Short mmCIF file of C-alpha atoms and ligand atoms in Angstrom, two decimals:
data_model
loop_
_atom_site.label_atom_id
_atom_site.label_comp_id
_atom_site.label_asym_id
_atom_site.label_seq_id
_atom_site.Cartn_x
_atom_site.Cartn_y
_atom_site.Cartn_z
CA MET O 1 38.49 -118.97 101.07
CA LEU O 2 42.41 -120.26 100.18
CA SER O 3 42.67 -122.90 97.51
CA LEU O 4 45.74 -124.91 95.84
CA GLY O 5 45.53 -122.41 92.83
CA LEU O 6 45.06 -125.21 90.44
CA GLU O 7 41.64 -123.88 88.99
CA ASP O 8 41.91 -123.95 85.27
CA LYS O 9 45.45 -125.18 85.01
CA VAL O 10 45.83 -127.76 82.42
CA ILE O 11 47.53 -130.69 83.92
CA VAL O 12 48.38 -133.98 82.30
CA VAL O 13 48.73 -137.49 84.15
CA THR O 14 50.14 -140.36 82.43
CA GLY O 15 48.67 -144.01 83.10
CA GLY O 16 45.36 -141.86 84.30
CA ASN O 17 43.01 -144.74 83.17
CA ARG O 18 43.11 -146.48 86.55
CA GLY O 19 44.86 -147.19 90.00
CA ILE O 20 46.77 -144.03 91.41
CA GLY O 21 46.65 -141.99 88.15
CA ALA O 22 42.77 -142.42 88.05
CA ALA O 23 42.62 -140.96 91.90
CA ILE O 24 44.92 -138.02 90.66
CA VAL O 25 42.72 -137.18 87.64
CA LYS O 26 39.74 -137.27 89.83
CA LEU O 27 41.13 -135.17 92.62
CA LEU O 28 42.44 -132.71 90.18
CA GLN O 29 39.42 -132.38 88.25
CA GLU O 30 37.48 -131.89 91.49
CA MET O 31 39.71 -128.72 92.37
CA GLY O 32 38.78 -127.32 88.96
CA ALA O 33 41.90 -128.10 87.00
CA LYS O 34 41.46 -128.88 83.20
CA VAL O 35 42.67 -132.45 83.28
CA ALA O 36 44.10 -134.66 80.48
CA PHE O 37 45.31 -138.24 81.06
CA THR O 38 47.17 -140.53 78.66
CA ASP O 39 47.11 -144.38 78.72
CA LEU O 40 47.27 -147.35 76.59
CA ALA O 41 43.45 -147.22 76.65
CA THR O 42 41.09 -144.53 77.96
CA ASP O 43 37.83 -146.54 77.98
CA GLY O 44 36.57 -146.70 81.55
CA GLY O 45 38.80 -143.65 82.69
CA ASN O 46 37.20 -140.42 84.08
CA ALA O 47 34.57 -139.07 81.77
CA GLU O 48 34.85 -135.42 82.78
CA ALA O 49 38.75 -135.52 81.76
CA LEU O 50 40.29 -135.61 78.34
CA GLY O 51 41.44 -139.07 77.51
CA VAL O 52 44.15 -139.45 75.07
CA VAL O 53 45.55 -142.93 73.92
CA ALA O 54 49.61 -142.73 73.99
CA ASN O 55 52.22 -144.91 74.90
CA VAL O 56 54.72 -143.22 77.13
CA THR O 57 57.77 -145.46 75.88
CA ASP O 58 57.26 -143.90 72.33
CA LEU O 59 58.29 -140.31 72.09
CA GLU O 60 56.20 -139.56 68.80
CA SER O 61 53.24 -141.01 70.36
CA MET O 62 53.65 -138.64 73.38
CA THR O 63 54.29 -135.70 71.12
CA ALA O 64 51.25 -136.42 69.04
CA ALA O 65 49.04 -136.54 72.64
CA ALA O 66 50.77 -133.12 73.48
CA ALA O 67 49.65 -131.51 70.39
CA GLU O 68 46.26 -132.85 71.03
CA ILE O 69 46.03 -131.91 74.68
CA THR O 70 47.29 -128.41 73.91
CA ASP O 71 44.93 -127.87 71.06
CA LYS O 72 42.09 -128.84 73.08
CA LEU O 73 42.78 -127.60 76.61
CA GLY O 74 45.37 -124.90 76.13
CA PRO O 75 49.14 -124.66 77.40
CA VAL O 76 50.09 -127.18 79.89
CA TYR O 77 51.10 -126.16 83.35
CA GLY O 78 51.43 -129.51 85.05
CA ILE O 79 52.84 -132.87 84.24
CA VAL O 80 52.22 -136.04 86.49
CA ALA O 81 54.33 -138.96 85.12
CA ASN O 82 52.58 -141.69 86.77
CA ALA O 83 52.54 -144.63 84.19
CA GLY O 84 54.54 -147.62 85.55
CA ILE O 85 54.76 -151.27 85.48
CA THR O 86 56.42 -154.28 87.34
CA LYS O 87 58.03 -157.32 86.15
CA ASP O 88 59.33 -158.85 89.31
CA ASN O 89 61.30 -161.57 89.82
CA PHE O 90 64.84 -162.51 91.91
CA PHE O 91 67.69 -160.78 90.20
CA PRO O 92 69.15 -164.07 88.65
CA LYS O 93 66.02 -164.74 86.93
CA LEU O 94 65.15 -161.42 85.35
CA THR O 95 65.34 -161.58 81.53
CA PRO O 96 66.62 -159.01 79.25
CA ALA O 97 63.05 -158.45 78.16
CA ASP O 98 62.11 -157.69 81.95
CA TRP O 99 64.87 -155.21 82.17
CA ASP O 100 63.79 -153.57 78.94
CA ALA O 101 60.15 -153.34 79.81
CA VAL O 102 60.68 -151.88 83.22
CA LEU O 103 63.28 -149.40 82.02
CA ASN O 104 61.36 -148.03 79.06
CA VAL O 105 58.01 -147.52 80.59
CA ASN O 106 59.39 -146.29 84.14
CA LEU O 107 62.40 -144.54 83.26
CA LYS O 108 62.45 -143.56 79.61
CA GLY O 109 58.73 -143.08 80.00
CA VAL O 110 59.03 -140.47 82.42
CA ALA O 111 61.44 -138.48 80.00
CA TYR O 112 59.14 -138.93 77.11
CA SER O 113 56.14 -137.73 79.03
CA ILE O 114 57.99 -134.55 80.23
CA LYS O 115 59.85 -133.82 76.79
CA PRO O 116 57.16 -132.53 74.74
CA PHE O 117 55.81 -130.04 77.11
CA ILE O 118 58.86 -128.74 78.74
CA GLU O 119 59.99 -126.09 76.20
CA GLY O 120 56.54 -124.33 76.34
CA MET O 121 56.68 -124.40 80.20
CA TYR O 122 60.09 -122.82 80.13
CA GLU O 123 58.84 -120.17 77.76
CA ARG O 124 56.00 -119.49 79.90
CA LYS O 125 58.09 -119.60 82.87
CA ALA O 126 55.63 -121.69 84.74
CA GLY O 127 55.11 -125.16 85.58
CA SER O 128 55.30 -128.13 87.93
CA ILE O 129 56.41 -131.75 87.41
CA VAL O 130 55.87 -134.65 89.49
CA ALA O 131 57.12 -138.11 88.99
CA ILE O 132 55.71 -141.09 90.84
CA SER O 133 58.83 -143.07 92.15
CA SER O 134 58.39 -145.73 94.89
CA ILE O 135 59.55 -146.73 98.27
CA SER O 136 61.27 -149.30 96.37
CA GLY O 137 63.37 -147.02 94.67
CA GLU O 138 64.76 -145.34 98.14
CA ARG O 139 65.00 -148.59 100.26
CA GLY O 140 64.98 -151.58 97.71
CA ASN O 141 62.87 -154.37 97.64
CA VAL O 142 63.32 -158.39 97.12
CA GLY O 143 62.20 -159.36 93.49
CA GLN O 144 62.49 -155.63 92.45
CA THR O 145 66.10 -154.73 91.36
CA ASN O 146 64.83 -153.60 87.90
CA TYR O 147 61.86 -151.74 89.36
CA SER O 148 64.04 -150.21 92.12
CA ALA O 149 66.35 -149.14 89.75
CA THR O 150 64.02 -147.10 87.54
CA LYS O 151 62.19 -145.55 90.67
CA ALA O 152 65.76 -144.50 92.17
CA GLY O 153 66.71 -143.17 88.75
CA VAL O 154 63.48 -141.16 88.46
CA ILE O 155 64.56 -139.22 91.69
CA GLY O 156 67.54 -138.51 90.03
CA MET O 157 65.94 -137.26 87.08
CA MET O 158 63.61 -134.98 88.96
CA LYS O 159 66.65 -133.51 91.12
CA SER O 160 68.43 -132.64 87.87
CA LEU O 161 65.33 -131.34 86.15
CA ALA O 162 64.77 -129.37 89.11
CA ARG O 163 68.08 -127.55 88.79
CA GLU O 164 67.89 -127.18 85.08
CA GLY O 165 64.30 -125.68 85.51
CA ALA O 166 64.80 -123.21 88.27
CA ARG O 167 65.87 -120.35 86.13
CA TYR O 168 62.59 -120.91 84.21
CA GLY O 169 60.26 -121.10 87.16
CA VAL O 170 59.61 -124.71 86.43
CA ARG O 171 59.64 -127.17 89.43
CA ALA O 172 60.30 -131.10 89.34
CA ASN O 173 59.65 -133.22 92.32
CA ALA O 174 58.98 -136.69 93.08
CA VAL O 175 56.29 -138.72 95.14
CA ALA O 176 57.44 -142.02 96.81
CA PRO O 177 54.39 -144.08 97.64
CA GLY O 178 54.57 -147.10 99.97
CA PHE O 179 52.27 -149.97 99.28
CA ILE O 180 49.10 -148.64 97.73
CA ASP O 181 45.85 -150.70 96.97
CA THR O 182 45.74 -151.03 93.31
CA GLU O 183 45.64 -153.80 90.76
CA MET O 184 49.50 -153.54 90.69
CA THR O 185 49.72 -154.75 94.39
CA LEU O 186 46.66 -157.21 93.90
CA ALA O 187 49.27 -159.25 92.47
CA ILE O 188 51.16 -159.63 95.91
CA ARG O 189 50.62 -163.16 97.64
CA GLU O 190 48.30 -162.94 100.54
CA ASP O 191 50.71 -164.23 102.94
CA ILE O 192 53.39 -161.71 101.70
CA ARG O 193 50.73 -159.00 102.01
CA GLU O 194 50.13 -160.02 105.64
CA LYS O 195 53.92 -159.90 106.41
CA ILE O 196 54.45 -156.53 104.65
CA THR O 197 51.37 -154.96 106.48
CA LYS O 198 52.82 -155.84 109.89
CA GLU O 199 56.02 -153.89 108.79
CA ILE O 200 53.92 -150.78 108.11
CA PRO O 201 53.59 -148.81 111.23
CA PHE O 202 50.03 -147.78 110.02
CA ARG O 203 49.30 -151.33 109.81
CA ARG O 204 47.51 -150.90 106.42
CA PHE O 205 48.28 -150.26 102.64
CA GLY O 206 47.74 -146.70 101.58
CA LYS O 207 44.80 -145.63 99.30
CA PRO O 208 45.45 -144.09 95.82
CA GLU O 209 43.40 -140.72 97.11
CA GLU O 210 46.29 -140.28 99.56
CA ILE O 211 48.86 -140.30 96.75
CA ALA O 212 46.81 -137.87 94.84
CA TRP O 213 46.71 -135.10 97.72
CA ALA O 214 50.59 -135.30 97.80
CA VAL O 215 50.77 -134.59 94.06
CA ALA O 216 48.34 -131.82 94.04
CA PHE O 217 50.30 -130.33 96.93
CA LEU O 218 53.39 -130.71 94.70
CA LEU O 219 51.60 -129.37 91.58
CA SER O 220 50.34 -126.21 93.60
CA PRO O 221 52.07 -123.02 92.64
CA VAL O 222 50.56 -121.62 95.94
CA ALA O 223 51.48 -124.36 98.51
CA SER O 224 54.71 -125.56 97.09
CA SER O 225 56.06 -122.46 95.11
CA TYR O 226 59.65 -123.26 96.74
CA VAL O 227 59.57 -126.86 96.72
CA THR O 228 61.70 -128.48 94.09
CA GLY O 229 64.27 -131.23 93.77
CA GLU O 230 62.34 -133.21 96.61
CA VAL O 231 60.88 -136.50 97.20
CA LEU O 232 57.75 -136.60 99.26
CA ARG O 233 57.33 -140.01 100.97
CA VAL O 234 53.66 -141.11 101.60
CA ASN O 235 54.03 -144.73 103.28
CA GLY O 236 52.69 -144.76 106.77
CA ALA O 237 56.12 -144.55 108.12
CA HIS O 238 57.18 -147.66 106.19
CA HIS O 239 60.33 -146.04 105.38
CA THR O 240 61.52 -142.50 106.63
P1 NDP C 318 48.25 -149.65 87.96
O1 NDP C 318 49.02 -150.97 87.24
O2 NDP C 318 47.09 -149.93 88.75
O3 NDP C 318 48.15 -148.67 86.89
C1 NDP C 318 49.28 -147.98 85.87
C2 NDP C 318 48.53 -147.43 84.59
O4 NDP C 318 49.69 -147.04 83.80
C3 NDP C 318 47.46 -148.37 83.81
O5 NDP C 318 46.70 -147.66 83.47
C4 NDP C 318 48.33 -148.85 82.74
O6 NDP C 318 47.65 -149.15 81.84
C5 NDP C 318 49.23 -147.46 82.54
N1 NDP C 318 50.39 -147.98 81.44
C6 NDP C 318 51.09 -148.86 81.81
N2 NDP C 318 52.12 -148.84 80.68
C7 NDP C 318 51.87 -147.68 80.06
C8 NDP C 318 52.43 -147.35 78.93
N3 NDP C 318 53.45 -147.80 78.37
N4 NDP C 318 52.14 -146.01 78.46
C9 NDP C 318 50.85 -145.44 79.01
N5 NDP C 318 50.18 -146.00 80.25
C10 NDP C 318 50.68 -147.00 80.73
O7 NDP C 318 49.52 -148.98 88.77
P2 NDP C 318 49.32 -148.04 89.95
O8 NDP C 318 48.33 -147.10 89.80
O9 NDP C 318 49.47 -148.79 91.21
O10 NDP C 318 50.99 -147.24 89.87
C11 NDP C 318 51.00 -145.89 89.46
C12 NDP C 318 52.46 -145.55 89.58
O11 NDP C 318 52.62 -145.60 91.00
C13 NDP C 318 53.42 -146.31 88.92
O12 NDP C 318 54.42 -145.54 88.53
C14 NDP C 318 54.01 -147.44 90.07
O13 NDP C 318 55.04 -147.72 89.92
C15 NDP C 318 53.87 -146.20 91.18
N6 NDP C 318 53.77 -146.89 92.36
C16 NDP C 318 52.71 -147.84 92.77
C17 NDP C 318 52.78 -148.40 94.02
C18 NDP C 318 51.71 -149.21 94.60
O14 NDP C 318 51.67 -150.04 95.80
N7 NDP C 318 50.60 -149.48 93.74
C19 NDP C 318 53.81 -148.12 95.16
C20 NDP C 318 54.79 -147.18 94.62
C21 NDP C 318 54.75 -146.77 93.40
P3 NDP C 318 47.04 -150.49 81.46
O15 NDP C 318 45.85 -150.52 82.19
O16 NDP C 318 46.75 -150.58 80.09
O17 NDP C 318 48.18 -151.65 81.78
#
């Protein structure tokens, strides 16, 4: 029987307490990986996985989390930089605080989620990093200049990391979801939601599990061993 080869691999998912992150944790767990997730709070998260409270905007906090995860589960093979936030508004109305918050979590937070682990991955010459970007980072979106900038930035970060990591056998890719049903998109007004749904050729929002499968593929040392520096779109043909 073939498998994605994630059994017993130690994989860390940031922002794994709910939404897309929780779906990723669940799928990886079911595939036999040793899964840890970090979040601002871990209660209510997957009881089978190791939950560690850590803030992706704080490198010290992520370094402490990395030490705990490695201590309890062993050397880390995979990182899923999933934690993300929105502070949406039209460009003229965005405040410096809106910019700082989104840049700190979505862009610097991705770097700080990877940094504590990367040297170990290079030494072991094995690893796969997946960052969650967004359709907004590739196509842009009204009211999301700050968010889109960070999600485009994450793609550049993964492409550079793919080139740096190649000689160490460490891959880096991004998944760019379209509109997915989570608490993040619950904030969208009903009339706007209907308008967006009509724009999606699949005529529906995606499910968190549909992102999780794309992440599992990119983590897999079997299925995606020669895929690096790529962006995998999962959006029902909303943007191709
Ligand atoms: P949710 O808001 O449902 O979940 C995000 C999770 O990240 C929450 O558990 C949240 O914790 C956590 N988080 C927020 N800030 C931090 C932080 N500083 N440190 C650690 N954890 C943090 O979002 P989604 O599941 O919808 O989104 C997951 C990722 O997918 C994000 O990067 C998002 O930008 C991206 N994405 C989502 C799309 C969608 O349509 N939903 C579309 C495209 C991309 P808490 O509960 O404490 O707030």
